[in-house]
Amino acid sequence: MVICLEEENRAAIHGVVKFPDGCPVKDAVVKLFEKESKCKLKPITFAFTDECGQFLFGVDSCKDYVIKVFFYHPEHMPPSPPPHCKKDDNDCDYKEYS
Protein backbone atom coordinates (compact mmCIF):
# COMPACT_ATOMS: atom_id res chain seq x y z
CA MET A 1 0.00 0.00 0.00
CA VAL A 2 1.23 3.48 -0.86
CA ILE A 3 -0.28 6.53 0.80
CA CYS A 4 0.52 9.93 -0.66
CA LEU A 5 -0.05 12.87 1.65
CA GLU A 6 -0.98 16.30 0.40
CA GLU A 7 0.69 19.43 1.72
CA GLU A 8 -0.68 20.31 5.15
CA ASN A 9 -1.62 23.89 5.99
CA ARG A 10 -2.93 23.26 9.50
CA ALA A 11 -1.11 24.58 12.52
CA ALA A 12 -1.91 25.41 16.13
CA ILE A 13 -1.75 28.47 18.34
CA HIS A 14 -1.47 27.68 22.02
CA GLY A 15 -0.50 29.61 25.09
CA VAL A 16 -1.00 30.34 28.76
CA VAL A 17 -2.74 33.40 30.22
CA LYS A 18 -1.26 34.55 33.54
CA PHE A 19 -1.75 37.36 36.02
CA PRO A 20 1.25 39.68 36.60
CA ASP A 21 2.19 37.60 39.67
CA GLY A 22 2.52 34.47 37.49
CA CYS A 23 -0.67 32.69 38.59
CA PRO A 24 -2.68 31.13 35.75
CA VAL A 25 -5.98 32.76 34.77
CA LYS A 26 -8.87 30.27 34.72
CA ASP A 27 -11.93 31.08 32.55
CA ALA A 28 -10.40 33.99 30.63
CA VAL A 29 -11.93 34.47 27.17
CA VAL A 30 -9.35 34.18 24.40
CA LYS A 31 -10.68 35.43 21.06
CA LEU A 32 -9.11 34.56 17.72
CA PHE A 33 -9.36 37.00 14.81
CA GLU A 34 -8.13 36.65 11.24
CA LYS A 35 -6.22 39.74 10.16
CA GLU A 36 -7.80 40.75 6.84
CA SER A 37 -6.03 44.09 6.49
CA LYS A 38 -4.07 46.54 8.63
CA CYS A 39 -7.26 47.81 10.30
CA LYS A 40 -9.78 45.00 9.76
CA LEU A 41 -10.12 41.91 11.97
CA LYS A 42 -12.54 39.08 11.22
CA PRO A 43 -13.69 37.14 14.32
CA ILE A 44 -13.06 33.40 13.92
CA THR A 45 -13.67 31.68 17.26
CA PHE A 46 -13.03 31.86 20.98
CA ALA A 47 -11.97 29.61 23.85
CA PHE A 48 -11.97 29.73 27.63
CA THR A 49 -8.73 29.05 29.46
CA ASP A 50 -8.56 25.92 31.60
CA GLU A 51 -7.51 25.66 35.26
CA CYS A 52 -3.88 26.16 34.26
CA GLY A 53 -4.61 29.19 32.06
CA GLN A 54 -4.04 27.23 28.84
CA PHE A 55 -5.81 27.65 25.48
CA LEU A 56 -5.47 26.09 22.02
CA PHE A 57 -6.70 26.95 18.51
CA GLY A 58 -6.34 24.97 15.29
CA VAL A 59 -5.50 27.42 12.49
CA ASP A 60 -4.51 27.66 8.84
CA SER A 61 -0.76 28.29 8.69
CA CYS A 62 -1.11 30.54 5.61
CA LYS A 63 -3.12 33.25 7.39
CA ASP A 64 -2.31 36.01 9.88
CA TYR A 65 -4.11 36.06 13.22
CA VAL A 66 -4.60 38.36 16.20
CA ILE A 67 -5.52 37.14 19.68
CA LYS A 68 -7.32 39.22 22.30
CA VAL A 69 -7.77 38.14 25.92
CA PHE A 70 -10.61 39.26 28.18
CA PHE A 71 -11.06 38.63 31.89
CA TYR A 72 -13.26 40.36 34.41
CA HIS A 73 -13.88 39.32 37.99
CA PRO A 74 -13.92 42.29 40.38
CA GLU A 75 -13.33 40.26 43.53
CA HIS A 76 -10.60 38.13 41.98
CA MET A 77 -7.54 37.33 44.00
CA PRO A 78 -5.04 35.20 42.09
CA PRO A 79 -5.47 31.64 43.43
CA SER A 80 -2.90 28.99 44.08
CA PRO A 81 -2.40 26.75 41.06
CA PRO A 82 -4.62 23.66 41.01
CA PRO A 83 -2.96 20.47 42.30
CA HIS A 84 -2.54 19.00 38.81
CA CYS A 85 -0.74 22.14 37.52
CA LYS A 86 2.94 22.00 38.33
CA LYS A 87 5.12 25.09 38.34
CA ASP A 88 8.12 24.74 36.04
CA ASP A 89 11.10 26.13 37.95
CA ASN A 90 12.87 27.19 34.76
CA ASP A 91 10.34 29.65 33.37
CA CYS A 92 7.53 29.88 35.97
CA ASP A 93 4.95 28.43 33.54
CA TYR A 94 2.22 26.20 34.90
CA LYS A 95 1.86 22.96 32.98
CA GLU A 96 -0.80 20.30 33.25
CA TYR A 97 0.28 16.81 34.22
CA SER A 98 -2.15 13.92 34.22
Backbone as XML, in Angstrom:
<?xml version="1.0"?>
<chain id="A" units="angstrom">
  <residue number="1" name="MET">
    <atom name="N" x="0.840" y="-1.156" z="0.000"/>
    <atom name="CA" x="0.000" y="0.000" z="0.000"/>
    <atom name="C" x="0.895" y="1.233" z="0.000"/>
  </residue>
  <residue number="2" name="VAL">
    <atom name="N" x="0.532" y="2.205" z="-0.801"/>
    <atom name="CA" x="1.229" y="3.481" z="-0.860"/>
    <atom name="C" x="0.225" y="4.576" z="-0.538"/>
  </residue>
  <residue number="3" name="ILE">
    <atom name="N" x="0.587" y="5.403" z="0.429"/>
    <atom name="CA" x="-0.275" y="6.526" z="0.798"/>
    <atom name="C" x="0.480" y="7.806" z="0.504"/>
  </residue>
  <residue number="4" name="CYS">
    <atom name="N" x="-0.103" y="8.644" z="-0.334"/>
    <atom name="CA" x="0.518" y="9.932" z="-0.661"/>
    <atom name="C" x="-0.215" y="11.028" z="0.113"/>
  </residue>
  <residue number="5" name="LEU">
    <atom name="N" x="0.531" y="11.787" z="0.858"/>
    <atom name="CA" x="-0.052" y="12.869" z="1.649"/>
    <atom name="C" x="0.061" y="14.187" z="0.905"/>
  </residue>
  <residue number="6" name="GLU">
    <atom name="N" x="-1.005" y="14.968" z="0.986"/>
    <atom name="CA" x="-0.982" y="16.299" z="0.401"/>
    <atom name="C" x="-0.338" y="17.268" z="1.385"/>
  </residue>
  <residue number="7" name="GLU">
    <atom name="N" x="0.101" y="18.413" z="0.860"/>
    <atom name="CA" x="0.693" y="19.433" z="1.717"/>
    <atom name="C" x="-0.309" y="19.855" z="2.788"/>
  </residue>
  <residue number="8" name="GLU">
    <atom name="N" x="0.166" y="19.982" z="4.000"/>
    <atom name="CA" x="-0.682" y="20.307" z="5.152"/>
    <atom name="C" x="-0.526" y="21.769" z="5.520"/>
  </residue>
  <residue number="9" name="ASN">
    <atom name="N" x="-1.659" y="22.479" z="5.622"/>
    <atom name="CA" x="-1.617" y="23.893" z="5.994"/>
    <atom name="C" x="-2.128" y="24.137" z="7.403"/>
  </residue>
  <residue number="10" name="ARG">
    <atom name="N" x="-2.431" y="23.066" z="8.140"/>
    <atom name="CA" x="-2.932" y="23.257" z="9.498"/>
    <atom name="C" x="-1.779" y="23.506" z="10.463"/>
  </residue>
  <residue number="11" name="ALA">
    <atom name="N" x="-2.083" y="24.281" z="11.468"/>
    <atom name="CA" x="-1.114" y="24.580" z="12.518"/>
    <atom name="C" x="-1.911" y="24.822" z="13.792"/>
  </residue>
  <residue number="12" name="ALA">
    <atom name="N" x="-1.229" y="25.145" z="14.867"/>
    <atom name="CA" x="-1.909" y="25.413" z="16.134"/>
    <atom name="C" x="-1.316" y="26.650" z="16.788"/>
  </residue>
  <residue number="13" name="ILE">
    <atom name="N" x="-2.185" y="27.367" z="17.479"/>
    <atom name="CA" x="-1.750" y="28.474" z="18.338"/>
    <atom name="C" x="-2.144" y="28.068" z="19.751"/>
  </residue>
  <residue number="14" name="HIS">
    <atom name="N" x="-1.170" y="28.027" z="20.627"/>
    <atom name="CA" x="-1.468" y="27.678" z="22.017"/>
    <atom name="C" x="-0.689" y="28.604" z="22.930"/>
  </residue>
  <residue number="15" name="GLY">
    <atom name="N" x="-1.180" y="28.736" z="24.152"/>
    <atom name="CA" x="-0.498" y="29.605" z="25.094"/>
    <atom name="C" x="-1.092" y="29.497" z="26.478"/>
  </residue>
  <residue number="16" name="VAL">
    <atom name="N" x="-0.561" y="30.302" z="27.373"/>
    <atom name="CA" x="-1.005" y="30.335" z="28.762"/>
    <atom name="C" x="-1.254" y="31.792" z="29.137"/>
  </residue>
  <residue number="17" name="VAL">
    <atom name="N" x="-2.405" y="32.058" z="29.743"/>
    <atom name="CA" x="-2.744" y="33.398" z="30.220"/>
    <atom name="C" x="-2.438" y="33.429" z="31.711"/>
  </residue>
  <residue number="18" name="LYS">
    <atom name="N" x="-1.659" y="34.437" z="32.142"/>
    <atom name="CA" x="-1.264" y="34.551" z="33.544"/>
    <atom name="C" x="-1.505" y="35.965" z="34.057"/>
  </residue>
  <residue number="19" name="PHE">
    <atom name="N" x="-1.718" y="36.063" z="35.361"/>
    <atom name="CA" x="-1.749" y="37.355" z="36.025"/>
    <atom name="C" x="-0.310" y="37.854" z="36.157"/>
  </residue>
  <residue number="20" name="PRO">
    <atom name="N" x="-0.112" y="39.148" z="36.450"/>
    <atom name="CA" x="1.247" y="39.675" z="36.604"/>
    <atom name="C" x="2.085" y="38.933" z="37.650"/>
  </residue>
  <residue number="21" name="ASP">
    <atom name="N" x="1.435" y="38.330" z="38.650"/>
    <atom name="CA" x="2.193" y="37.597" z="39.667"/>
    <atom name="C" x="2.543" y="36.180" z="39.232"/>
  </residue>
  <residue number="22" name="GLY">
    <atom name="N" x="2.166" y="35.788" z="38.012"/>
    <atom name="CA" x="2.524" y="34.474" z="37.486"/>
    <atom name="C" x="1.473" y="33.400" z="37.671"/>
  </residue>
  <residue number="23" name="CYS">
    <atom name="N" x="0.399" y="33.682" z="38.403"/>
    <atom name="CA" x="-0.666" y="32.690" z="38.588"/>
    <atom name="C" x="-1.473" y="32.550" z="37.303"/>
  </residue>
  <residue number="24" name="PRO">
    <atom name="N" x="-1.890" y="31.333" z="36.964"/>
    <atom name="CA" x="-2.679" y="31.133" z="35.752"/>
    <atom name="C" x="-4.078" y="31.726" z="35.901"/>
  </residue>
  <residue number="25" name="VAL">
    <atom name="N" x="-4.647" y="32.172" z="34.790"/>
    <atom name="CA" x="-5.981" y="32.760" z="34.774"/>
    <atom name="C" x="-6.961" y="31.713" z="34.247"/>
  </residue>
  <residue number="26" name="LYS">
    <atom name="N" x="-7.837" y="31.223" z="35.117"/>
    <atom name="CA" x="-8.869" y="30.271" z="34.721"/>
    <atom name="C" x="-10.075" y="31.043" z="34.185"/>
  </residue>
  <residue number="27" name="ASP">
    <atom name="N" x="-10.695" y="30.531" z="33.138"/>
    <atom name="CA" x="-11.926" y="31.080" z="32.546"/>
    <atom name="C" x="-11.766" y="32.445" z="31.887"/>
  </residue>
  <residue number="28" name="ALA">
    <atom name="N" x="-10.565" y="32.793" z="31.462"/>
    <atom name="CA" x="-10.402" y="33.993" z="30.628"/>
    <atom name="C" x="-10.954" y="33.659" z="29.243"/>
  </residue>
  <residue number="29" name="VAL">
    <atom name="N" x="-11.465" y="34.657" z="28.541"/>
    <atom name="CA" x="-11.934" y="34.467" z="27.175"/>
    <atom name="C" x="-10.797" y="34.859" z="26.240"/>
  </residue>
  <residue number="30" name="VAL">
    <atom name="N" x="-10.404" y="33.931" z="25.383"/>
    <atom name="CA" x="-9.350" y="34.183" z="24.402"/>
    <atom name="C" x="-10.019" y="34.173" z="23.033"/>
  </residue>
  <residue number="31" name="LYS">
    <atom name="N" x="-10.006" y="35.315" z="22.355"/>
    <atom name="CA" x="-10.677" y="35.434" z="21.057"/>
    <atom name="C" x="-9.643" y="35.424" z="19.932"/>
  </residue>
  <residue number="32" name="LEU">
    <atom name="N" x="-9.976" y="34.676" z="18.883"/>
    <atom name="CA" x="-9.106" y="34.559" z="17.718"/>
    <atom name="C" x="-9.724" y="35.324" z="16.557"/>
  </residue>
  <residue number="33" name="PHE">
    <atom name="N" x="-8.932" y="36.205" z="15.956"/>
    <atom name="CA" x="-9.364" y="36.999" z="14.805"/>
    <atom name="C" x="-8.416" y="36.743" z="13.641"/>
  </residue>
  <residue number="34" name="GLU">
    <atom name="N" x="-8.963" y="36.686" z="12.432"/>
    <atom name="CA" x="-8.125" y="36.646" z="11.236"/>
    <atom name="C" x="-7.853" y="38.083" z="10.833"/>
  </residue>
  <residue number="35" name="LYS">
    <atom name="N" x="-6.598" y="38.387" z="10.558"/>
    <atom name="CA" x="-6.218" y="39.739" z="10.155"/>
    <atom name="C" x="-6.423" y="39.862" z="8.649"/>
  </residue>
  <residue number="36" name="GLU">
    <atom name="N" x="-7.482" y="40.597" z="8.263"/>
    <atom name="CA" x="-7.797" y="40.750" z="6.837"/>
    <atom name="C" x="-7.045" y="41.906" z="6.199"/>
  </residue>
  <residue number="37" name="SER">
    <atom name="N" x="-6.802" y="42.939" z="6.956"/>
    <atom name="CA" x="-6.027" y="44.085" z="6.488"/>
    <atom name="C" x="-5.435" y="44.747" z="7.720"/>
  </residue>
  <residue number="38" name="LYS">
    <atom name="N" x="-4.726" y="45.859" z="7.512"/>
    <atom name="CA" x="-4.075" y="46.536" z="8.632"/>
    <atom name="C" x="-5.064" y="46.927" z="9.722"/>
  </residue>
  <residue number="39" name="CYS">
    <atom name="N" x="-6.283" y="47.314" z="9.335"/>
    <atom name="CA" x="-7.259" y="47.805" z="10.303"/>
    <atom name="C" x="-8.504" y="46.940" z="10.421"/>
  </residue>
  <residue number="40" name="LYS">
    <atom name="N" x="-8.560" y="45.809" z="9.746"/>
    <atom name="CA" x="-9.778" y="44.996" z="9.765"/>
    <atom name="C" x="-9.495" y="43.604" z="10.300"/>
  </residue>
  <residue number="41" name="LEU">
    <atom name="N" x="-10.234" y="43.239" z="11.371"/>
    <atom name="CA" x="-10.123" y="41.914" z="11.966"/>
    <atom name="C" x="-11.432" y="41.171" z="11.801"/>
  </residue>
  <residue number="42" name="LYS">
    <atom name="N" x="-11.358" y="39.924" z="11.379"/>
    <atom name="CA" x="-12.541" y="39.082" z="11.215"/>
    <atom name="C" x="-12.578" y="38.082" z="12.361"/>
  </residue>
  <residue number="43" name="PRO">
    <atom name="N" x="-13.634" y="38.101" z="13.209"/>
    <atom name="CA" x="-13.693" y="37.141" z="14.317"/>
    <atom name="C" x="-13.826" y="35.714" z="13.781"/>
  </residue>
  <residue number="44" name="ILE">
    <atom name="N" x="-13.047" y="34.795" z="14.356"/>
    <atom name="CA" x="-13.055" y="33.401" z="13.916"/>
    <atom name="C" x="-13.698" y="32.496" z="14.971"/>
  </residue>
  <residue number="45" name="THR">
    <atom name="N" x="-13.174" y="32.527" z="16.193"/>
    <atom name="CA" x="-13.674" y="31.677" z="17.263"/>
    <atom name="C" x="-13.172" y="32.198" z="18.604"/>
  </residue>
  <residue number="46" name="PHE">
    <atom name="N" x="-13.526" y="31.498" z="19.666"/>
    <atom name="CA" x="-13.025" y="31.860" z="20.983"/>
    <atom name="C" x="-12.891" y="30.596" z="21.816"/>
  </residue>
  <residue number="47" name="ALA">
    <atom name="N" x="-12.146" y="30.717" z="22.911"/>
    <atom name="CA" x="-11.975" y="29.610" z="23.854"/>
    <atom name="C" x="-11.874" y="30.191" z="25.251"/>
  </residue>
  <residue number="48" name="PHE">
    <atom name="N" x="-12.197" y="29.367" z="26.233"/>
    <atom name="CA" x="-11.974" y="29.727" z="27.626"/>
    <atom name="C" x="-10.712" y="29.028" z="28.097"/>
  </residue>
  <residue number="49" name="THR">
    <atom name="N" x="-9.924" y="29.693" z="28.924"/>
    <atom name="CA" x="-8.735" y="29.052" z="29.463"/>
    <atom name="C" x="-9.123" y="27.999" z="30.496"/>
  </residue>
  <residue number="50" name="ASP">
    <atom name="N" x="-8.304" y="26.973" z="30.618"/>
    <atom name="CA" x="-8.555" y="25.921" z="31.598"/>
    <atom name="C" x="-7.997" y="26.311" z="32.961"/>
  </residue>
  <residue number="51" name="GLU">
    <atom name="N" x="-7.984" y="25.378" z="33.898"/>
    <atom name="CA" x="-7.508" y="25.663" z="35.262"/>
    <atom name="C" x="-6.065" y="26.146" z="35.307"/>
  </residue>
  <residue number="52" name="CYS">
    <atom name="N" x="-5.291" y="25.759" z="34.311"/>
    <atom name="CA" x="-3.882" y="26.155" z="34.260"/>
    <atom name="C" x="-3.649" y="27.350" z="33.339"/>
  </residue>
  <residue number="53" name="GLY">
    <atom name="N" x="-4.731" y="28.004" z="32.902"/>
    <atom name="CA" x="-4.610" y="29.188" z="32.058"/>
    <atom name="C" x="-4.315" y="28.895" z="30.598"/>
  </residue>
  <residue number="54" name="GLN">
    <atom name="N" x="-4.419" y="27.630" z="30.189"/>
    <atom name="CA" x="-4.038" y="27.229" z="28.840"/>
    <atom name="C" x="-5.197" y="27.355" z="27.845"/>
  </residue>
  <residue number="55" name="PHE">
    <atom name="N" x="-4.838" y="27.623" z="26.575"/>
    <atom name="CA" x="-5.808" y="27.652" z="25.482"/>
    <atom name="C" x="-5.150" y="27.086" z="24.238"/>
  </residue>
  <residue number="56" name="LEU">
    <atom name="N" x="-5.978" y="26.686" z="23.254"/>
    <atom name="CA" x="-5.474" y="26.085" z="22.016"/>
    <atom name="C" x="-6.450" y="26.364" z="20.888"/>
  </residue>
  <residue number="57" name="PHE">
    <atom name="N" x="-5.911" y="26.764" z="19.724"/>
    <atom name="CA" x="-6.703" y="26.945" z="18.515"/>
    <atom name="C" x="-6.038" y="26.193" z="17.374"/>
  </residue>
  <residue number="58" name="GLY">
    <atom name="N" x="-6.832" y="25.515" z="16.553"/>
    <atom name="CA" x="-6.338" y="24.973" z="15.294"/>
    <atom name="C" x="-6.509" y="26.058" z="14.240"/>
  </residue>
  <residue number="59" name="VAL">
    <atom name="N" x="-5.466" y="26.317" z="13.462"/>
    <atom name="CA" x="-5.502" y="27.418" z="12.492"/>
    <atom name="C" x="-4.908" y="26.999" z="11.155"/>
  </residue>
  <residue number="60" name="ASP">
    <atom name="N" x="-5.114" y="27.820" z="10.159"/>
    <atom name="CA" x="-4.506" y="27.663" z="8.840"/>
    <atom name="C" x="-3.161" y="28.393" z="8.876"/>
  </residue>
  <residue number="61" name="SER">
    <atom name="N" x="-2.098" y="27.691" z="8.569"/>
    <atom name="CA" x="-0.763" y="28.294" z="8.688"/>
    <atom name="C" x="-0.482" y="29.387" z="7.656"/>
  </residue>
  <residue number="62" name="CYS">
    <atom name="N" x="-1.340" y="29.535" z="6.666"/>
    <atom name="CA" x="-1.111" y="30.539" z="5.612"/>
    <atom name="C" x="-1.785" y="31.882" z="5.895"/>
  </residue>
  <residue number="63" name="LYS">
    <atom name="N" x="-2.407" y="32.014" z="7.066"/>
    <atom name="CA" x="-3.116" y="33.250" z="7.387"/>
    <atom name="C" x="-2.491" y="33.933" z="8.588"/>
  </residue>
  <residue number="64" name="ASP">
    <atom name="N" x="-2.770" y="35.233" z="8.726"/>
    <atom name="CA" x="-2.308" y="36.006" z="9.877"/>
    <atom name="C" x="-3.453" y="36.137" z="10.875"/>
  </residue>
  <residue number="65" name="TYR">
    <atom name="N" x="-3.099" y="36.028" z="12.170"/>
    <atom name="CA" x="-4.108" y="36.061" z="13.220"/>
    <atom name="C" x="-3.742" y="37.060" z="14.311"/>
  </residue>
  <residue number="66" name="VAL">
    <atom name="N" x="-4.768" y="37.501" z="15.028"/>
    <atom name="CA" x="-4.601" y="38.359" z="16.199"/>
    <atom name="C" x="-5.396" y="37.697" z="17.317"/>
  </residue>
  <residue number="67" name="ILE">
    <atom name="N" x="-4.842" y="37.695" z="18.511"/>
    <atom name="CA" x="-5.520" y="37.137" z="19.681"/>
    <atom name="C" x="-5.767" y="38.261" z="20.671"/>
  </residue>
  <residue number="68" name="LYS">
    <atom name="N" x="-6.984" y="38.279" z="21.239"/>
    <atom name="CA" x="-7.317" y="39.222" z="22.301"/>
    <atom name="C" x="-7.812" y="38.420" z="23.496"/>
  </residue>
  <residue number="69" name="VAL">
    <atom name="N" x="-7.402" y="38.837" z="24.698"/>
    <atom name="CA" x="-7.769" y="38.137" z="25.920"/>
    <atom name="C" x="-8.608" y="39.055" z="26.793"/>
  </residue>
  <residue number="70" name="PHE">
    <atom name="N" x="-9.699" y="38.503" z="27.327"/>
    <atom name="CA" x="-10.609" y="39.260" z="28.179"/>
    <atom name="C" x="-10.827" y="38.500" z="29.485"/>
  </residue>
  <residue number="71" name="PHE">
    <atom name="N" x="-10.778" y="39.232" z="30.595"/>
    <atom name="CA" x="-11.061" y="38.628" z="31.893"/>
    <atom name="C" x="-11.604" y="39.714" z="32.803"/>
  </residue>
  <residue number="72" name="TYR">
    <atom name="N" x="-12.710" y="39.398" z="33.464"/>
    <atom name="CA" x="-13.258" y="40.360" z="34.412"/>
    <atom name="C" x="-13.842" y="39.597" z="35.585"/>
  </residue>
  <residue number="73" name="HIS">
    <atom name="N" x="-13.348" y="39.875" z="36.745"/>
    <atom name="CA" x="-13.878" y="39.315" z="37.989"/>
    <atom name="C" x="-13.455" y="40.281" z="39.075"/>
  </residue>
  <residue number="74" name="PRO">
    <atom name="N" x="-14.328" y="41.211" z="39.479"/>
    <atom name="CA" x="-13.924" y="42.295" z="40.381"/>
    <atom name="C" x="-13.378" y="41.846" z="41.728"/>
  </residue>
  <residue number="75" name="GLU">
    <atom name="N" x="-13.819" y="40.717" z="42.227"/>
    <atom name="CA" x="-13.332" y="40.262" z="43.527"/>
    <atom name="C" x="-12.166" y="39.292" z="43.390"/>
  </residue>
  <residue number="76" name="HIS">
    <atom name="N" x="-11.615" y="39.166" z="42.207"/>
    <atom name="CA" x="-10.601" y="38.133" z="41.976"/>
    <atom name="C" x="-9.304" y="38.388" z="42.738"/>
  </residue>
  <residue number="77" name="MET">
    <atom name="N" x="-8.883" y="37.378" z="43.410"/>
    <atom name="CA" x="-7.544" y="37.328" z="44.003"/>
    <atom name="C" x="-6.858" y="36.153" z="43.342"/>
  </residue>
  <residue number="78" name="PRO">
    <atom name="N" x="-5.679" y="36.317" z="42.766"/>
    <atom name="CA" x="-5.036" y="35.195" z="42.092"/>
    <atom name="C" x="-4.917" y="33.983" z="43.024"/>
  </residue>
  <residue number="79" name="PRO">
    <atom name="N" x="-5.487" y="32.836" z="42.592"/>
    <atom name="CA" x="-5.474" y="31.639" z="43.430"/>
    <atom name="C" x="-4.163" y="30.879" z="43.337"/>
  </residue>
  <residue number="80" name="SER">
    <atom name="N" x="-4.016" y="29.921" z="44.206"/>
    <atom name="CA" x="-2.896" y="28.988" z="44.081"/>
    <atom name="C" x="-3.183" y="28.114" z="42.878"/>
  </residue>
  <residue number="81" name="PRO">
    <atom name="N" x="-2.143" y="27.618" z="42.214"/>
    <atom name="CA" x="-2.405" y="26.754" z="41.063"/>
    <atom name="C" x="-3.090" y="25.471" z="41.518"/>
  </residue>
  <residue number="82" name="PRO">
    <atom name="N" x="-3.977" y="24.919" z="40.667"/>
    <atom name="CA" x="-4.620" y="23.663" z="41.010"/>
    <atom name="C" x="-3.581" y="22.569" z="41.225"/>
  </residue>
  <residue number="83" name="PRO">
    <atom name="N" x="-3.932" y="21.509" z="41.970"/>
    <atom name="CA" x="-2.959" y="20.469" z="42.298"/>
    <atom name="C" x="-2.354" y="19.785" z="41.082"/>
  </residue>
  <residue number="84" name="HIS">
    <atom name="N" x="-3.096" y="19.687" z="39.977"/>
    <atom name="CA" x="-2.538" y="19.003" z="38.808"/>
    <atom name="C" x="-1.761" y="19.947" z="37.891"/>
  </residue>
  <residue number="85" name="CYS">
    <atom name="N" x="-1.560" y="21.194" z="38.286"/>
    <atom name="CA" x="-0.742" y="22.137" z="37.525"/>
    <atom name="C" x="0.565" y="22.312" z="38.289"/>
  </residue>
  <residue number="86" name="LYS">
    <atom name="N" x="1.642" y="21.952" z="37.667"/>
    <atom name="CA" x="2.938" y="22.002" z="38.329"/>
    <atom name="C" x="3.731" y="23.196" z="37.819"/>
  </residue>
  <residue number="87" name="LYS">
    <atom name="N" x="4.314" y="23.944" z="38.726"/>
    <atom name="CA" x="5.124" y="25.094" z="38.340"/>
    <atom name="C" x="6.467" y="24.599" z="37.826"/>
  </residue>
  <residue number="88" name="ASP">
    <atom name="N" x="6.826" y="25.070" z="36.633"/>
    <atom name="CA" x="8.115" y="24.740" z="36.038"/>
    <atom name="C" x="9.141" y="25.733" z="36.583"/>
  </residue>
  <residue number="89" name="ASP">
    <atom name="N" x="10.125" y="25.258" z="37.292"/>
    <atom name="CA" x="11.097" y="26.134" z="37.949"/>
    <atom name="C" x="11.934" y="26.945" z="36.968"/>
  </residue>
  <residue number="90" name="ASN">
    <atom name="N" x="12.033" y="26.489" z="35.731"/>
    <atom name="CA" x="12.868" y="27.192" z="34.758"/>
    <atom name="C" x="12.246" y="28.489" z="34.257"/>
  </residue>
  <residue number="91" name="ASP">
    <atom name="N" x="10.923" y="28.451" z="33.972"/>
    <atom name="CA" x="10.337" y="29.646" z="33.374"/>
    <atom name="C" x="9.042" y="30.080" z="34.051"/>
  </residue>
  <residue number="92" name="CYS">
    <atom name="N" x="8.709" y="29.511" z="35.180"/>
    <atom name="CA" x="7.533" y="29.880" z="35.968"/>
    <atom name="C" x="6.212" y="29.612" z="35.257"/>
  </residue>
  <residue number="93" name="ASP">
    <atom name="N" x="6.197" y="28.811" z="34.191"/>
    <atom name="CA" x="4.947" y="28.435" z="33.541"/>
    <atom name="C" x="4.284" y="27.318" z="34.333"/>
  </residue>
  <residue number="94" name="TYR">
    <atom name="N" x="2.973" y="27.298" z="34.294"/>
    <atom name="CA" x="2.222" y="26.203" z="34.900"/>
    <atom name="C" x="1.838" y="25.240" z="33.795"/>
  </residue>
  <residue number="95" name="LYS">
    <atom name="N" x="2.137" y="23.969" z="33.994"/>
    <atom name="CA" x="1.855" y="22.961" z="32.979"/>
    <atom name="C" x="0.988" y="21.881" z="33.597"/>
  </residue>
  <residue number="96" name="GLU">
    <atom name="N" x="0.109" y="21.323" z="32.743"/>
    <atom name="CA" x="-0.805" y="20.297" z="33.252"/>
    <atom name="C" x="-0.146" y="18.936" z="33.133"/>
  </residue>
  <residue number="97" name="TYR">
    <atom name="N" x="-0.220" y="18.175" z="34.195"/>
    <atom name="CA" x="0.281" y="16.808" z="34.219"/>
    <atom name="C" x="-0.848" y="15.898" z="34.620"/>
  </residue>
  <residue number="98" name="SER">
    <atom name="N" x="-1.070" y="14.855" z="33.861"/>
    <atom name="CA" x="-2.149" y="13.919" z="34.224"/>
    <atom name="C" x="-1.587" y="12.595" z="34.661"/>
  </residue>
</chain>
